[in-house]
Amino acid sequence: MAVTLACSFGASAQQPFPPPLKPTVAPRAATAPSPRAASCHNGQSFDRFLAELKQKAVADGVSQATLSEAAPYLVYDQGIVNRDRGQRVFGQIFTEFAGRMAATYRMQQGQQYIRTYAAAFARAEKEYGVPPAVIAAFWGLESDFGANMGNLATLKSLVSLAYDCRRSEMFQNETIAALKIINRGDLSPDEMVGSWAGELGQTQFLPTHYFNYAVDYDGDGHRNLLRSGPDVIGSTANYIANGLKWRRGEPWLQEVRVPQGANFPWDQADLTIKLPRSKWASLGVGTTDGKPLPNDDMPTSLLLPMGRMGPAFLAYANFAAYTEWNNSLIYSTTAGYLASRIAGAAPMQRPHAPVAQLPFNEIKELQTLLVKAGFNVGKVDGVLGQASRTAVKAMQIKYGLPADSWPTAELLAKMRGPRAQPAEAAMPGMR
């Protein structure tokens, strides 16, 4: 769901729902539009592009009154475009990221919000089948329950990104959706304040999701995801259930213990591979408290976010909702883990020893070697995405290494060839 992996790191606000920050003046264009931006619009100026975008909005039901109200915010800001082009996702090991983002204080706050808004959470679970802990985990991760929603004018961000060529069509649609939210009477243009990428509200909805899935749960006639706790709860449940296809009454993520040893089929640990729980049980996979897994046919995948030496989870069908919300494996696993903690699960088992991680430059080198070997790993960026993990597993199988999709110094040394010196493994840490 998120356009960027932007999670809040601060503590929650003392008050449940602080009013969103508003620009003190109507936003103005920061700089003139980049010539590059016009290249995908037949050389159109921003003003001409905006005029055509407004025509599309009118054809989609947006009134002239709404366009007039929004006009001071429909301006180009090159600074927003620069942020989009320059964004980087910094790789971190899962235990560090989850240790910070799924910290005990955030678990406790999630439980407190479930008690505070018990009626809204109960209604959402009854209507949409989404457990309170699942909603609360996203709420906490995305904005610390409303404390960190961003302070930039949403319309300015959206229209600037719409004129830029990188994702023009997407952000044209998002701009029109934002105008439709105003047209419907949910928010005024000056209330539309959020992240630089145009996400809105306490669970950071893109405007299309806001327009399609926001519900009025407090009965005031508006869908306000910036200031209404009940609206946030009901709307997030609606999106998870109907947008992300949540399966009522089914689990999402469960920490497990996996037997160490060369005989374990590590190559089966993959989100694309689903086996019955009974099969995992027969292979020695068990719960963290020593109890056996249910001996049933429920399909599930074994997820090893840090390879065979790190934490292990069974990912059920509902885990797909997490990867749809944000396709970063570290974020989605953290969100699922935090939800399980809010629901009462025990803290994650820590690895017995530090899990070695290749440094950023060696991950890039490994990706380059994988490309030379014929694999499509996407962008060679030093970030271990799903395509890179799949390629790593294939090369581990080729070289007879445990195929757990986690890149190691041993694998890199083999891919470098016999003349190269073995790479030294880096200790865990940020990169």
Coordinates of C-alpha atoms in Angstrom, one line a residue:
M1 CA 0.0 0.0 0.0
A2 CA 2.6 2.5 0.9
V3 CA 4.4 4.3 -1.9
T4 CA 7.6 4.3 0.2
L5 CA 8.7 2.4 3.2
A6 CA 8.0 5.3 5.5
C7 CA 7.3 4.3 9.0
S8 CA 7.2 6.5 12.0
F9 CA 10.0 6.1 14.6
G10 CA 8.8 8.5 17.3
A11 CA 6.8 7.9 20.4
S12 CA 3.0 8.2 20.3
A13 CA 1.4 11.5 21.1
Q14 CA -0.1 12.0 24.5
Q15 CA -3.5 12.8 23.1
P16 CA -5.1 10.1 21.0
F17 CA -5.8 12.2 17.9
P18 CA -3.8 15.5 17.6
P19 CA -5.2 17.7 14.8
P20 CA -3.2 17.4 11.6
L21 CA -0.7 20.2 10.9
K22 CA -1.9 22.6 8.3
P23 CA 0.2 24.8 6.0
T24 CA 0.2 28.3 7.3
V25 CA -0.3 29.7 3.8
A26 CA -1.6 28.4 0.5
P27 CA 1.3 26.4 -0.9
R28 CA 3.2 27.9 -3.8
A29 CA 5.3 26.3 -6.5
A30 CA 8.8 25.7 -5.0
T31 CA 10.5 25.9 -8.4
A32 CA 9.7 25.9 -12.1
P33 CA 8.7 22.4 -13.5
S34 CA 11.6 20.4 -14.7
P35 CA 11.9 20.1 -18.5
R36 CA 12.1 16.3 -18.0
A37 CA 8.6 16.3 -16.6
A38 CA 7.1 17.5 -19.9
S39 CA 8.7 14.7 -21.9
C40 CA 5.9 12.3 -21.3
H41 CA 3.2 14.9 -21.9
N42 CA 4.0 15.8 -25.4
G43 CA 6.0 18.8 -24.3
Q44 CA 3.0 20.3 -22.4
S45 CA 3.6 23.0 -19.8
F46 CA 2.4 22.3 -16.3
D47 CA -0.4 24.7 -16.7
R48 CA -1.6 23.0 -19.8
F49 CA -1.2 19.6 -18.2
L50 CA -3.2 20.8 -15.2
A51 CA -6.0 22.1 -17.4
E52 CA -6.4 18.7 -19.0
L53 CA -6.2 16.9 -15.7
K54 CA -9.0 19.2 -14.4
Q55 CA -11.1 18.2 -17.4
K56 CA -10.7 14.6 -16.6
A57 CA -11.7 15.3 -13.0
V58 CA -14.9 17.0 -14.1
A59 CA -15.7 14.1 -16.4
D60 CA -15.3 11.9 -13.3
G61 CA -17.8 13.9 -11.4
V62 CA -15.8 16.6 -9.7
S63 CA -17.6 19.9 -9.5
Q64 CA -16.2 23.3 -10.7
A65 CA -16.7 24.5 -7.1
T66 CA -14.4 21.8 -5.8
L67 CA -11.8 22.7 -8.4
S68 CA -12.0 26.4 -7.4
E69 CA -11.6 25.4 -3.7
A70 CA -8.6 23.2 -4.5
A71 CA -6.9 25.6 -7.0
P72 CA -4.4 27.2 -4.5
Y73 CA -3.0 23.7 -3.8
L74 CA -2.8 22.5 -7.4
V75 CA 0.7 23.8 -7.9
Y76 CA 4.0 22.2 -8.9
D77 CA 6.8 21.6 -6.4
Q78 CA 10.0 20.3 -7.8
G79 CA 11.2 19.5 -4.3
I80 CA 8.5 16.8 -4.0
V81 CA 9.6 15.3 -7.3
N82 CA 13.3 15.4 -6.2
R83 CA 12.3 13.5 -3.0
D84 CA 10.6 10.8 -5.1
R85 CA 13.5 10.4 -7.4
G86 CA 16.0 10.3 -4.6
Q87 CA 14.3 8.0 -2.2
R88 CA 16.4 5.1 -0.9
V89 CA 15.3 2.0 1.0
F90 CA 18.0 1.2 3.4
G91 CA 18.5 -2.5 4.1
Q92 CA 18.3 -3.6 7.7
I93 CA 18.3 -7.1 9.2
F94 CA 14.8 -8.1 10.3
T95 CA 15.5 -8.5 14.0
E96 CA 16.8 -4.9 14.2
F97 CA 13.9 -3.4 12.3
A98 CA 11.3 -5.5 14.1
G99 CA 12.9 -4.9 17.5
R100 CA 12.4 -1.1 17.0
M101 CA 9.1 -1.0 15.1
A102 CA 7.4 -3.8 17.0
A103 CA 8.7 -2.7 20.4
T104 CA 6.9 -3.5 23.6
Y105 CA 5.6 0.0 24.0
R106 CA 3.9 -0.1 20.6
M107 CA 2.3 -3.5 21.4
Q108 CA 1.0 -2.0 24.7
Q109 CA -0.3 1.1 22.9
G110 CA -2.1 -1.1 20.4
Q111 CA -3.8 -3.1 23.2
Q112 CA -4.8 0.2 24.9
Y113 CA -6.3 1.6 21.7
I114 CA -8.3 -1.7 21.3
R115 CA -9.7 -1.1 24.8
T116 CA -10.4 2.6 24.2
Y117 CA -12.3 1.9 21.0
A118 CA -13.7 -1.5 21.9
A119 CA -17.1 -0.8 20.3
A120 CA -15.6 0.3 17.0
F121 CA -13.2 -2.7 16.9
A122 CA -15.9 -5.1 17.7
R123 CA -18.1 -3.7 15.0
A124 CA -15.3 -3.9 12.5
E125 CA -14.5 -7.5 13.3
K126 CA -18.2 -8.4 13.1
E127 CA -18.7 -6.7 9.7
Y128 CA -15.4 -7.3 8.0
G129 CA -13.8 -10.3 9.9
V130 CA -10.5 -8.5 10.6
P131 CA -9.2 -9.0 14.1
P132 CA -8.5 -5.8 16.2
A133 CA -4.8 -6.7 16.6
V134 CA -4.4 -6.6 12.8
I135 CA -5.9 -3.1 12.5
A136 CA -4.0 -1.8 15.5
A137 CA -0.6 -3.0 14.2
F138 CA -1.0 -1.1 10.9
W139 CA -2.3 1.9 12.8
G140 CA 0.8 1.9 15.1
L141 CA 3.3 1.3 12.3
E142 CA 2.0 3.8 9.8
S143 CA 1.5 6.8 12.1
D144 CA 2.0 5.9 15.8
F145 CA -1.7 6.1 16.1
G146 CA -2.0 9.5 14.5
A147 CA 1.1 11.2 15.9
N148 CA 3.1 11.2 12.7
M149 CA 0.9 11.6 9.6
G150 CA 3.1 14.2 7.7
N151 CA 2.7 17.9 7.3
L152 CA 2.7 18.5 3.5
A153 CA -0.2 19.7 1.4
T154 CA -1.5 16.5 -0.2
L155 CA -2.8 18.1 -3.5
K156 CA 0.5 19.8 -4.1
S157 CA 2.4 16.5 -3.7
L158 CA 0.0 14.5 -5.9
V159 CA -0.2 16.9 -8.8
S160 CA 3.6 17.4 -8.8
L161 CA 4.1 13.6 -9.0
A162 CA 1.4 13.4 -11.6
Y163 CA 3.3 15.9 -13.9
D164 CA 6.6 14.0 -13.4
C165 CA 7.1 11.1 -15.8
R166 CA 8.1 8.3 -13.4
R167 CA 4.6 7.4 -12.3
S168 CA 2.4 9.9 -14.1
E169 CA -0.7 7.9 -14.7
M170 CA -0.8 6.5 -11.2
F171 CA -0.6 10.0 -9.6
Q172 CA -3.1 11.5 -12.1
N173 CA -5.6 9.0 -10.8
E174 CA -4.6 9.7 -7.2
T175 CA -5.0 13.5 -7.8
I176 CA -8.5 12.9 -9.2
A177 CA -9.4 10.6 -6.2
A178 CA -8.3 13.3 -3.8
L179 CA -10.5 15.9 -5.6
K180 CA -13.4 13.4 -5.3
I181 CA -12.8 13.1 -1.6
I182 CA -13.2 16.9 -1.3
N183 CA -16.2 16.8 -3.6
R184 CA -17.9 14.2 -1.4
G185 CA -17.5 16.4 1.6
D186 CA -15.1 14.3 3.6
L187 CA -12.2 16.7 3.8
S188 CA -11.5 20.3 2.7
P189 CA -8.3 21.0 0.7
D190 CA -6.6 22.7 3.6
E191 CA -7.3 19.6 5.8
M192 CA -5.6 17.4 3.3
V193 CA -2.1 17.2 4.9
G194 CA 0.1 14.2 4.9
S195 CA 3.2 12.5 3.6
W196 CA 5.3 13.8 0.7
A197 CA 4.0 10.9 -1.4
G198 CA 0.3 11.9 -1.0
E199 CA -0.8 9.3 1.6
L200 CA -3.5 10.4 3.9
G201 CA -4.7 9.7 7.4
Q202 CA -3.7 7.6 10.4
T203 CA -3.2 4.4 8.4
Q204 CA -1.7 6.3 5.4
F205 CA -4.2 5.6 2.6
L206 CA -3.5 6.6 -0.9
P207 CA -6.5 8.8 -2.1
T208 CA -7.9 6.0 -4.3
H209 CA -8.0 3.7 -1.2
Y210 CA -9.5 6.5 0.9
F211 CA -12.2 7.2 -1.7
N212 CA -13.1 3.5 -2.2
Y213 CA -12.8 2.1 1.3
A214 CA -13.2 4.9 3.9
V215 CA -16.4 4.5 5.9
D216 CA -18.2 6.8 8.4
Y217 CA -18.0 4.9 11.6
D218 CA -18.7 7.8 14.0
G219 CA -22.0 8.8 12.3
D220 CA -21.1 12.5 11.6
G221 CA -21.7 12.2 7.9
H222 CA -18.0 12.4 7.0
R223 CA -15.2 9.9 6.5
N224 CA -12.3 11.5 8.3
L225 CA -9.3 9.3 8.6
L226 CA -7.2 12.1 10.1
R227 CA -9.1 12.8 13.2
S228 CA -11.8 10.2 13.8
G229 CA -10.7 7.0 15.6
P230 CA -13.8 5.0 14.7
D231 CA -13.5 6.1 11.0
V232 CA -9.9 4.9 11.0
I233 CA -10.8 1.5 12.5
G234 CA -13.8 0.8 10.2
S235 CA -12.0 2.1 7.0
T236 CA -8.9 0.1 7.7
A237 CA -10.9 -3.0 8.3
N238 CA -12.9 -2.4 5.1
Y239 CA -9.7 -2.0 3.0
I240 CA -8.0 -5.1 4.5
A241 CA -11.1 -7.2 4.0
N242 CA -12.3 -6.1 0.6
G243 CA -9.2 -4.5 -0.9
L244 CA -6.6 -7.0 0.4
K245 CA -9.0 -10.1 0.5
W246 CA -8.6 -11.0 4.2
R247 CA -9.9 -14.5 5.0
R248 CA -12.2 -14.3 8.0
G249 CA -11.3 -16.5 11.0
E250 CA -7.9 -17.6 9.6
P251 CA -4.4 -16.9 11.1
W252 CA -1.8 -14.7 9.4
L253 CA 1.7 -15.3 10.9
Q254 CA 3.0 -17.7 13.6
E255 CA 6.6 -18.0 14.9
V256 CA 7.9 -21.6 14.9
R257 CA 11.0 -23.6 15.7
V258 CA 12.8 -25.3 12.8
P259 CA 15.2 -28.2 13.3
Q260 CA 18.8 -27.3 12.3
G261 CA 20.6 -29.8 10.1
A262 CA 21.6 -30.6 6.6
N263 CA 18.6 -32.9 6.1
F264 CA 16.0 -30.2 6.4
P265 CA 14.6 -29.2 3.0
W266 CA 15.6 -25.5 3.3
D267 CA 14.7 -25.0 -0.4
Q268 CA 11.0 -25.4 0.6
A269 CA 11.2 -22.3 2.8
D270 CA 9.7 -19.8 0.4
L271 CA 6.5 -17.7 0.3
T272 CA 5.8 -19.2 -3.1
I273 CA 5.7 -22.7 -1.7
K274 CA 2.7 -23.8 0.4
L275 CA 2.6 -27.1 2.3
P276 CA 0.0 -28.5 4.7
R277 CA 0.8 -27.9 8.3
S278 CA 0.9 -31.6 8.8
K279 CA 3.8 -31.8 6.4
W280 CA 5.8 -29.1 8.2
A281 CA 5.0 -31.0 11.5
S282 CA 6.4 -34.2 10.0
L283 CA 9.6 -32.3 9.1
G284 CA 10.1 -31.3 12.7
V285 CA 8.7 -27.8 12.7
G286 CA 7.0 -27.0 16.0
T287 CA 5.7 -24.1 18.0
T288 CA 8.0 -22.0 20.1
D289 CA 6.5 -23.3 23.3
G290 CA 7.3 -26.9 22.4
K291 CA 3.8 -27.9 21.3
P292 CA 3.2 -29.8 18.1
L293 CA 1.6 -28.1 15.1
P294 CA -2.0 -29.0 14.3
N295 CA -2.0 -32.1 12.1
D296 CA -4.2 -30.7 9.4
D297 CA -4.1 -29.7 5.8
M298 CA -4.1 -25.9 6.2
P299 CA -1.7 -24.6 3.6
T300 CA 1.2 -22.5 4.9
S301 CA 4.6 -21.3 3.8
L302 CA 7.8 -21.3 5.9
L303 CA 9.3 -17.8 6.0
L304 CA 12.9 -17.3 7.0
P305 CA 13.5 -13.5 6.8
M306 CA 17.2 -13.9 7.9
G307 CA 17.8 -17.4 6.6
R308 CA 18.0 -20.7 8.5
M309 CA 20.0 -19.1 11.4
G310 CA 17.4 -16.4 12.2
P311 CA 13.7 -16.4 13.2
A312 CA 11.3 -18.6 11.5
F313 CA 7.5 -18.1 10.8
L314 CA 4.7 -20.0 9.2
A315 CA 3.0 -17.5 6.9
Y316 CA -0.7 -18.4 6.2
A317 CA -2.9 -17.2 3.4
N318 CA -3.7 -14.0 5.2
F319 CA -0.1 -13.0 5.1
A320 CA -0.7 -12.0 1.5
A321 CA -2.6 -9.0 2.8
Y322 CA 0.6 -7.8 4.5
T323 CA 2.7 -8.1 1.4
E324 CA 0.0 -6.3 -0.6
W325 CA -0.1 -3.5 1.9
N326 CA 3.7 -3.1 1.6
N327 CA 5.8 -5.4 -0.5
S328 CA 8.9 -4.9 1.6
L329 CA 9.4 -8.3 3.2
I330 CA 10.9 -6.8 6.4
Y331 CA 8.0 -4.4 6.8
S332 CA 5.3 -7.0 6.1
T333 CA 6.8 -9.5 8.4
T334 CA 7.2 -6.9 11.1
A335 CA 3.5 -5.8 10.7
G336 CA 2.4 -9.4 11.0
Y337 CA 4.6 -10.1 14.0
L338 CA 3.4 -6.9 15.8
A339 CA -0.2 -8.0 15.2
S340 CA 0.5 -11.4 16.7
R341 CA 2.1 -9.6 19.7
I342 CA -0.9 -7.3 20.2
A343 CA -3.1 -10.4 20.1
G344 CA -1.1 -12.0 22.9
A345 CA 1.8 -14.0 21.3
A346 CA 5.1 -14.3 23.1
P347 CA 8.1 -12.2 22.2
M348 CA 10.2 -13.4 19.2
Q349 CA 12.9 -15.9 19.9
R350 CA 16.3 -14.3 19.4
P351 CA 18.9 -16.1 17.3
H352 CA 21.4 -18.2 19.3
A353 CA 24.3 -16.3 17.7
P354 CA 24.6 -13.1 15.6
V355 CA 23.4 -13.8 12.0
A356 CA 26.1 -12.6 9.6
Q357 CA 25.0 -10.3 6.9
L358 CA 26.8 -9.2 3.8
P359 CA 27.5 -5.4 3.7
F360 CA 25.7 -3.2 1.2
N361 CA 28.5 -3.2 -1.4
E362 CA 28.8 -7.0 -1.4
I363 CA 25.0 -7.4 -1.8
K364 CA 25.3 -5.2 -4.9
E365 CA 28.3 -7.3 -6.1
L366 CA 26.3 -10.5 -5.5
Q367 CA 23.4 -9.1 -7.5
T368 CA 25.7 -8.1 -10.3
L369 CA 27.0 -11.7 -10.4
L370 CA 23.5 -13.1 -10.3
V371 CA 22.6 -10.9 -13.4
K372 CA 25.7 -12.2 -15.2
A373 CA 24.5 -15.8 -14.3
G374 CA 21.2 -15.1 -16.1
F375 CA 18.9 -14.1 -13.3
N376 CA 16.6 -11.1 -13.3
V377 CA 17.0 -9.5 -9.8
G378 CA 15.4 -6.2 -10.8
K379 CA 17.5 -3.2 -9.9
V380 CA 21.0 -3.8 -8.6
D381 CA 20.6 -1.7 -5.5
G382 CA 22.1 -3.6 -2.6
V383 CA 18.6 -4.4 -1.2
L384 CA 17.6 -8.1 -0.9
G385 CA 14.2 -8.2 -2.5
Q386 CA 12.2 -11.2 -3.5
A387 CA 13.7 -11.6 -6.9
S388 CA 17.2 -11.5 -5.4
R389 CA 16.3 -14.0 -2.8
T390 CA 14.9 -16.4 -5.4
A391 CA 18.1 -16.1 -7.4
V392 CA 20.2 -16.7 -4.3
K393 CA 18.3 -19.9 -3.6
A394 CA 18.9 -21.2 -7.1
M395 CA 22.6 -20.6 -6.8
Q396 CA 22.7 -22.2 -3.3
I397 CA 21.2 -25.3 -4.8
K398 CA 23.7 -25.2 -7.7
Y399 CA 26.7 -25.1 -5.2
G400 CA 25.2 -27.6 -2.7
L401 CA 24.7 -25.0 0.0
P402 CA 21.7 -24.9 2.4
A403 CA 19.1 -23.2 0.1
D404 CA 17.5 -20.8 2.6
S405 CA 17.7 -17.7 0.2
W406 CA 20.0 -15.8 2.6
P407 CA 23.2 -14.6 0.9
T408 CA 26.4 -15.6 2.6
A409 CA 30.1 -14.9 2.2
E410 CA 30.5 -18.5 1.2
L411 CA 28.1 -18.1 -1.7
L412 CA 29.7 -14.9 -2.8
A413 CA 33.1 -16.5 -2.8
K414 CA 31.9 -19.4 -5.0
M415 CA 30.3 -17.0 -7.4
R416 CA 33.4 -14.9 -7.6
G417 CA 35.3 -17.9 -8.8
P418 CA 38.4 -19.8 -7.6
R419 CA 40.8 -16.9 -8.1
A420 CA 38.9 -14.6 -5.8
Q421 CA 39.6 -14.3 -2.1
P422 CA 36.7 -15.3 0.1
A423 CA 34.6 -12.4 1.3
E424 CA 34.5 -11.7 5.0
A425 CA 31.0 -11.8 6.5
A426 CA 29.8 -8.6 8.1
M427 CA 28.3 -8.5 11.6
P428 CA 24.6 -7.6 11.8
G429 CA 23.9 -3.9 11.5
M430 CA 22.3 -1.2 9.4
R431 CA 23.4 -0.7 5.9

